mmCIF file of C-alpha atoms and ligand atoms in Angstrom:
data_model
loop_
_atom_site.group_PDB
_atom_site.id
_atom_site.type_symbol
_atom_site.label_atom_id
_atom_site.label_comp_id
_atom_site.label_asym_id
_atom_site.label_seq_id
_atom_site.Cartn_x
_atom_site.Cartn_y
_atom_site.Cartn_z
ATOM 1 C CA UNK A 1 18.522 46.505 182.901
ATOM 2 C CA UNK A 2 18.226 45.282 179.282
ATOM 3 C CA UNK A 3 15.379 43.086 178.230
ATOM 4 C CA UNK A 4 14.502 41.607 174.853
ATOM 5 C CA UNK A 5 10.868 41.201 173.873
ATOM 6 C CA UNK A 6 9.399 39.116 171.062
ATOM 7 C CA UNK A 7 5.942 40.482 170.775
ATOM 8 C CA UNK A 8 3.911 43.620 171.360
ATOM 9 C CA UNK A 9 2.275 41.951 174.357
ATOM 10 C CA UNK A 10 5.651 41.178 175.972
ATOM 11 C CA UNK A 11 6.651 44.913 175.577
ATOM 12 C CA UNK A 12 3.249 45.865 177.161
ATOM 13 C CA UNK A 13 3.848 43.442 180.025
ATOM 14 C CA UNK A 14 7.229 45.034 180.703
ATOM 15 C CA UNK A 15 5.587 48.457 180.543
ATOM 16 C CA UNK A 16 2.981 47.407 183.062
ATOM 17 C CA UNK A 17 5.759 46.361 185.458
ATOM 18 C CA UNK A 18 7.353 49.749 184.979
ATOM 19 C CA UNK A 19 3.969 51.460 185.491
ATOM 20 C CA UNK A 20 3.720 49.978 188.996
ATOM 21 C CA UNK A 21 6.840 51.892 190.062
ATOM 22 C CA UNK A 22 5.429 55.269 189.085
ATOM 23 C CA UNK A 23 4.418 57.764 191.794
ATOM 24 C CA UNK A 24 3.524 60.857 189.766
ATOM 25 C CA UNK A 25 5.757 63.741 188.706
ATOM 26 C CA UNK A 26 8.030 61.544 186.559
ATOM 27 C CA UNK A 27 9.183 62.698 183.068
ATOM 28 C CA UNK A 28 10.286 59.782 180.868
ATOM 29 C CA UNK A 29 12.083 60.143 177.564
ATOM 30 C CA UNK A 30 11.665 57.262 175.100
ATOM 31 C CA UNK A 31 14.509 57.009 172.702
ATOM 32 C CA UNK A 32 14.876 54.844 169.555
ATOM 33 C CA UNK A 33 14.025 54.628 165.890
ATOM 34 C CA UNK A 34 10.590 54.613 164.332
ATOM 35 C CA UNK A 35 8.943 51.252 164.894
ATOM 36 C CA UNK A 36 11.155 50.285 167.817
ATOM 37 C CA UNK A 37 8.267 50.102 170.271
ATOM 38 C CA UNK A 38 8.021 53.394 172.087
ATOM 39 C CA UNK A 39 4.314 53.932 171.527
ATOM 40 C CA UNK A 40 3.598 50.306 172.332
ATOM 41 C CA UNK A 41 5.365 50.791 175.647
ATOM 42 C CA UNK A 42 3.151 53.826 176.551
ATOM 43 C CA UNK A 43 0.079 51.845 175.484
ATOM 44 C CA UNK A 44 1.148 49.156 178.001
ATOM 45 C CA UNK A 45 1.560 51.774 180.709
ATOM 46 C CA UNK A 46 -1.784 53.451 180.008
ATOM 47 C CA UNK A 47 -3.646 50.106 179.958
ATOM 48 C CA UNK A 48 -1.904 49.003 183.213
ATOM 49 C CA UNK A 49 -3.126 52.224 184.911
ATOM 50 C CA UNK A 50 -6.656 51.550 183.765
ATOM 51 C CA UNK A 51 -7.083 53.564 180.584
ATOM 52 C CA UNK A 52 -9.445 51.518 178.451
ATOM 53 C CA UNK A 53 -9.646 53.493 175.236
ATOM 54 C CA UNK A 54 -7.255 52.741 172.371
ATOM 55 C CA UNK A 55 -3.932 54.528 172.656
ATOM 56 C CA UNK A 56 -3.054 56.067 169.346
ATOM 57 C CA UNK A 57 0.318 57.544 168.382
ATOM 58 C CA UNK A 58 0.435 61.310 169.052
ATOM 59 C CA UNK A 59 2.498 61.751 165.865
ATOM 60 C CA UNK A 60 -0.026 64.238 164.441
ATOM 61 C CA UNK A 61 -1.626 65.596 167.603
ATOM 62 C CA UNK A 62 1.854 65.916 169.346
ATOM 63 C CA UNK A 63 0.202 65.522 172.774
ATOM 64 C CA UNK A 64 -2.330 62.907 173.911
ATOM 65 C CA UNK A 65 -3.767 62.864 177.420
ATOM 66 C CA UNK A 66 -4.946 59.702 179.158
ATOM 67 C CA UNK A 67 -6.958 60.150 182.346
ATOM 68 C CA UNK A 68 -6.044 57.421 184.839
ATOM 69 C CA UNK A 69 -6.222 56.770 188.539
ATOM 70 C CA UNK A 70 -3.379 55.099 190.342
ATOM 71 C CA UNK A 71 -2.316 56.518 193.742
ATOM 72 C CA UNK A 72 -1.723 60.229 193.140
ATOM 73 C CA UNK A 73 -1.526 59.883 189.350
ATOM 74 C CA UNK A 74 -4.478 61.349 187.452
ATOM 75 C CA UNK A 75 -3.193 61.642 183.872
ATOM 76 C CA UNK A 76 -0.579 60.394 181.555
ATOM 77 C CA UNK A 77 0.738 62.814 178.990
ATOM 78 C CA UNK A 78 2.031 61.089 175.821
ATOM 79 C CA UNK A 79 4.066 63.431 173.694
ATOM 80 C CA UNK A 80 5.620 62.808 170.317
ATOM 81 C CA UNK A 81 7.883 65.531 168.972
ATOM 82 C CA UNK A 82 8.704 63.810 165.722
ATOM 83 C CA UNK A 83 6.850 66.418 163.696
ATOM 84 C CA UNK A 84 8.083 69.432 165.661
ATOM 85 C CA UNK A 85 9.734 71.688 163.052
ATOM 86 C CA UNK A 86 11.305 74.065 165.471
ATOM 87 C CA UNK A 87 11.842 73.748 169.309
ATOM 88 C CA UNK A 88 10.072 77.206 169.570
ATOM 89 C CA UNK A 89 6.764 75.416 168.750
ATOM 90 C CA UNK A 90 7.001 73.891 172.217
ATOM 91 C CA UNK A 91 5.954 77.148 173.832
ATOM 92 C CA UNK A 92 2.535 76.885 172.220
ATOM 93 C CA UNK A 93 2.070 73.441 173.793
ATOM 94 C CA UNK A 94 2.649 74.902 177.347
ATOM 95 C CA UNK A 95 4.114 71.580 178.390
ATOM 96 C CA UNK A 96 6.340 73.135 181.097
ATOM 97 C CA UNK A 97 3.233 73.732 183.266
ATOM 98 C CA UNK A 98 2.427 70.054 183.237
ATOM 99 C CA UNK A 99 5.937 68.608 183.488
ATOM 100 C CA UNK A 100 6.633 67.282 186.987
ATOM 101 C CA UNK A 101 3.119 67.954 188.260
ATOM 102 C CA UNK A 102 2.649 65.383 191.075
ATOM 103 C CA UNK A 103 -0.566 64.042 189.501
ATOM 104 C CA UNK A 104 0.939 63.625 186.048
ATOM 105 C CA UNK A 105 3.425 61.277 184.397
ATOM 106 C CA UNK A 106 4.856 62.439 181.052
ATOM 107 C CA UNK A 107 6.258 60.125 178.350
ATOM 108 C CA UNK A 108 8.086 61.920 175.507
ATOM 109 C CA UNK A 109 9.028 60.377 172.132
ATOM 110 C CA UNK A 110 11.684 62.230 170.109
ATOM 111 C CA UNK A 111 12.587 64.571 173.022
ATOM 112 C CA UNK A 112 15.816 65.486 171.262
ATOM 113 C CA UNK A 113 13.676 67.574 168.894
ATOM 114 C CA UNK A 114 13.164 69.926 171.786
ATOM 115 C CA UNK A 115 16.847 70.829 171.742
ATOM 116 C CA UNK A 116 17.152 70.549 175.619
ATOM 117 C CA UNK A 117 14.212 72.833 176.315
ATOM 118 C CA UNK A 118 12.472 70.108 178.331
ATOM 119 C CA UNK A 119 15.361 69.717 180.793
ATOM 120 C CA UNK A 120 16.517 66.250 182.038
ATOM 121 C CA UNK A 121 14.171 63.330 182.312
ATOM 122 C CA UNK A 122 13.585 61.265 185.473
ATOM 123 C CA UNK A 123 14.263 58.245 183.329
ATOM 124 C CA UNK A 124 15.296 57.479 179.803
ATOM 125 C CA UNK A 125 14.240 54.187 178.175
ATOM 126 C CA UNK A 126 16.029 53.079 175.113
ATOM 127 C CA UNK A 127 14.443 51.025 172.349
ATOM 128 C CA UNK A 128 16.020 49.187 169.391
ATOM 129 C CA UNK A 129 15.170 46.422 166.969
ATOM 130 C CA UNK A 130 17.553 43.723 165.758
ATOM 131 C CA UNK A 131 15.908 41.385 163.297
ATOM 132 C CA UNK A 132 12.614 40.617 165.156
ATOM 133 C CA UNK A 133 13.997 41.181 168.596
ATOM 134 C CA UNK A 134 13.004 44.403 170.345
ATOM 135 C CA UNK A 135 15.633 45.413 172.896
ATOM 136 C CA UNK A 136 14.485 47.730 175.718
ATOM 137 C CA UNK A 137 16.954 49.266 178.175
ATOM 138 C CA UNK A 138 15.219 50.428 181.354
ATOM 139 C CA UNK A 139 16.648 51.979 184.506
ATOM 140 C CA UNK A 140 16.768 49.582 187.471
ATOM 141 C CA UNK A 141 13.271 49.679 188.727
ATOM 142 C CA UNK A 142 12.668 50.980 192.204
ATOM 143 C CA UNK A 143 10.365 48.658 194.174
HETATM 144 N N1 ADP B 1 8.470 43.002 170.788
HETATM 145 C C1 ADP B 1 7.827 44.038 170.290
HETATM 146 N N2 ADP B 1 7.702 45.148 171.016
HETATM 147 C C2 ADP B 1 7.000 46.269 170.498
HETATM 148 N N3 ADP B 1 6.539 46.350 169.259
HETATM 149 C C3 ADP B 1 6.672 45.215 168.475
HETATM 150 C C4 ADP B 1 7.268 44.019 168.967
HETATM 151 N N4 ADP B 1 7.317 43.159 167.993
HETATM 152 C C5 ADP B 1 6.657 43.694 166.921
HETATM 153 N N5 ADP B 1 6.304 44.976 167.199
HETATM 154 C C6 ADP B 1 5.596 45.862 166.263
HETATM 155 O O1 ADP B 1 6.503 46.952 166.052
HETATM 156 C C7 ADP B 1 5.789 48.216 165.960
HETATM 157 C C8 ADP B 1 6.251 49.173 166.977
HETATM 158 O O2 ADP B 1 5.595 50.383 166.698
HETATM 159 P P1 ADP B 1 5.557 51.569 167.706
HETATM 160 O O3 ADP B 1 5.340 51.053 169.066
HETATM 161 O O4 ADP B 1 4.517 52.521 167.173
HETATM 162 O O5 ADP B 1 7.014 52.161 167.592
HETATM 163 P P2 ADP B 1 7.574 53.691 167.768
HETATM 164 O O6 ADP B 1 6.564 54.462 168.662
HETATM 165 O O7 ADP B 1 8.873 53.482 168.401
HETATM 166 O O8 ADP B 1 7.617 54.247 166.439
HETATM 167 C C9 ADP B 1 4.335 47.826 166.061
HETATM 168 O O9 ADP B 1 3.779 47.704 164.788
HETATM 169 C C10 ADP B 1 4.378 46.503 166.801
HETATM 170 O O10 ADP B 1 3.214 45.707 166.570
HETATM 171 MG MG1 MG B 2 5.685 56.244 168.349
#
């Protein structure tokens, strides 16, 4: 499913719709250039699941954790590997222990910097910008 959004709010609305399909244990790769809307999308998911604090880009922290409560889901892990210099640095993050935990949903920006160490995602969402139109390609959403 390909959708075009024209504002940050529209992207967050789409993210909120996507958030309602999550059960826990999903790993989602967010692909696309800087500024294409990946972080905005995760912000929309976190807000939809009840996280009220501001969601900041994990560009420097690499991993942000947002405690939430929706069904079995207790936390969102928001990962940004843009600044990862070497895939071996992933070991220190001990992400494998949290990937696919049934109470956790993991969103990963720049997953390609992990050189395949993270395995395959449950979903990949693809972001791009053409002029002022942000295009988002999502899997068909389960209901
Ligand atoms: N339709 C839109 N969807 C998402 N972001 C948008 C949109 N229109 C404008 N923007 C702006 O584009 C930027 C997207 O940044 P961000 O979500 O941090 O991207 P990324 O994480 O992919 O680098 C933000 O400054 C946001 O306000
Ligand atoms: Mg980002």
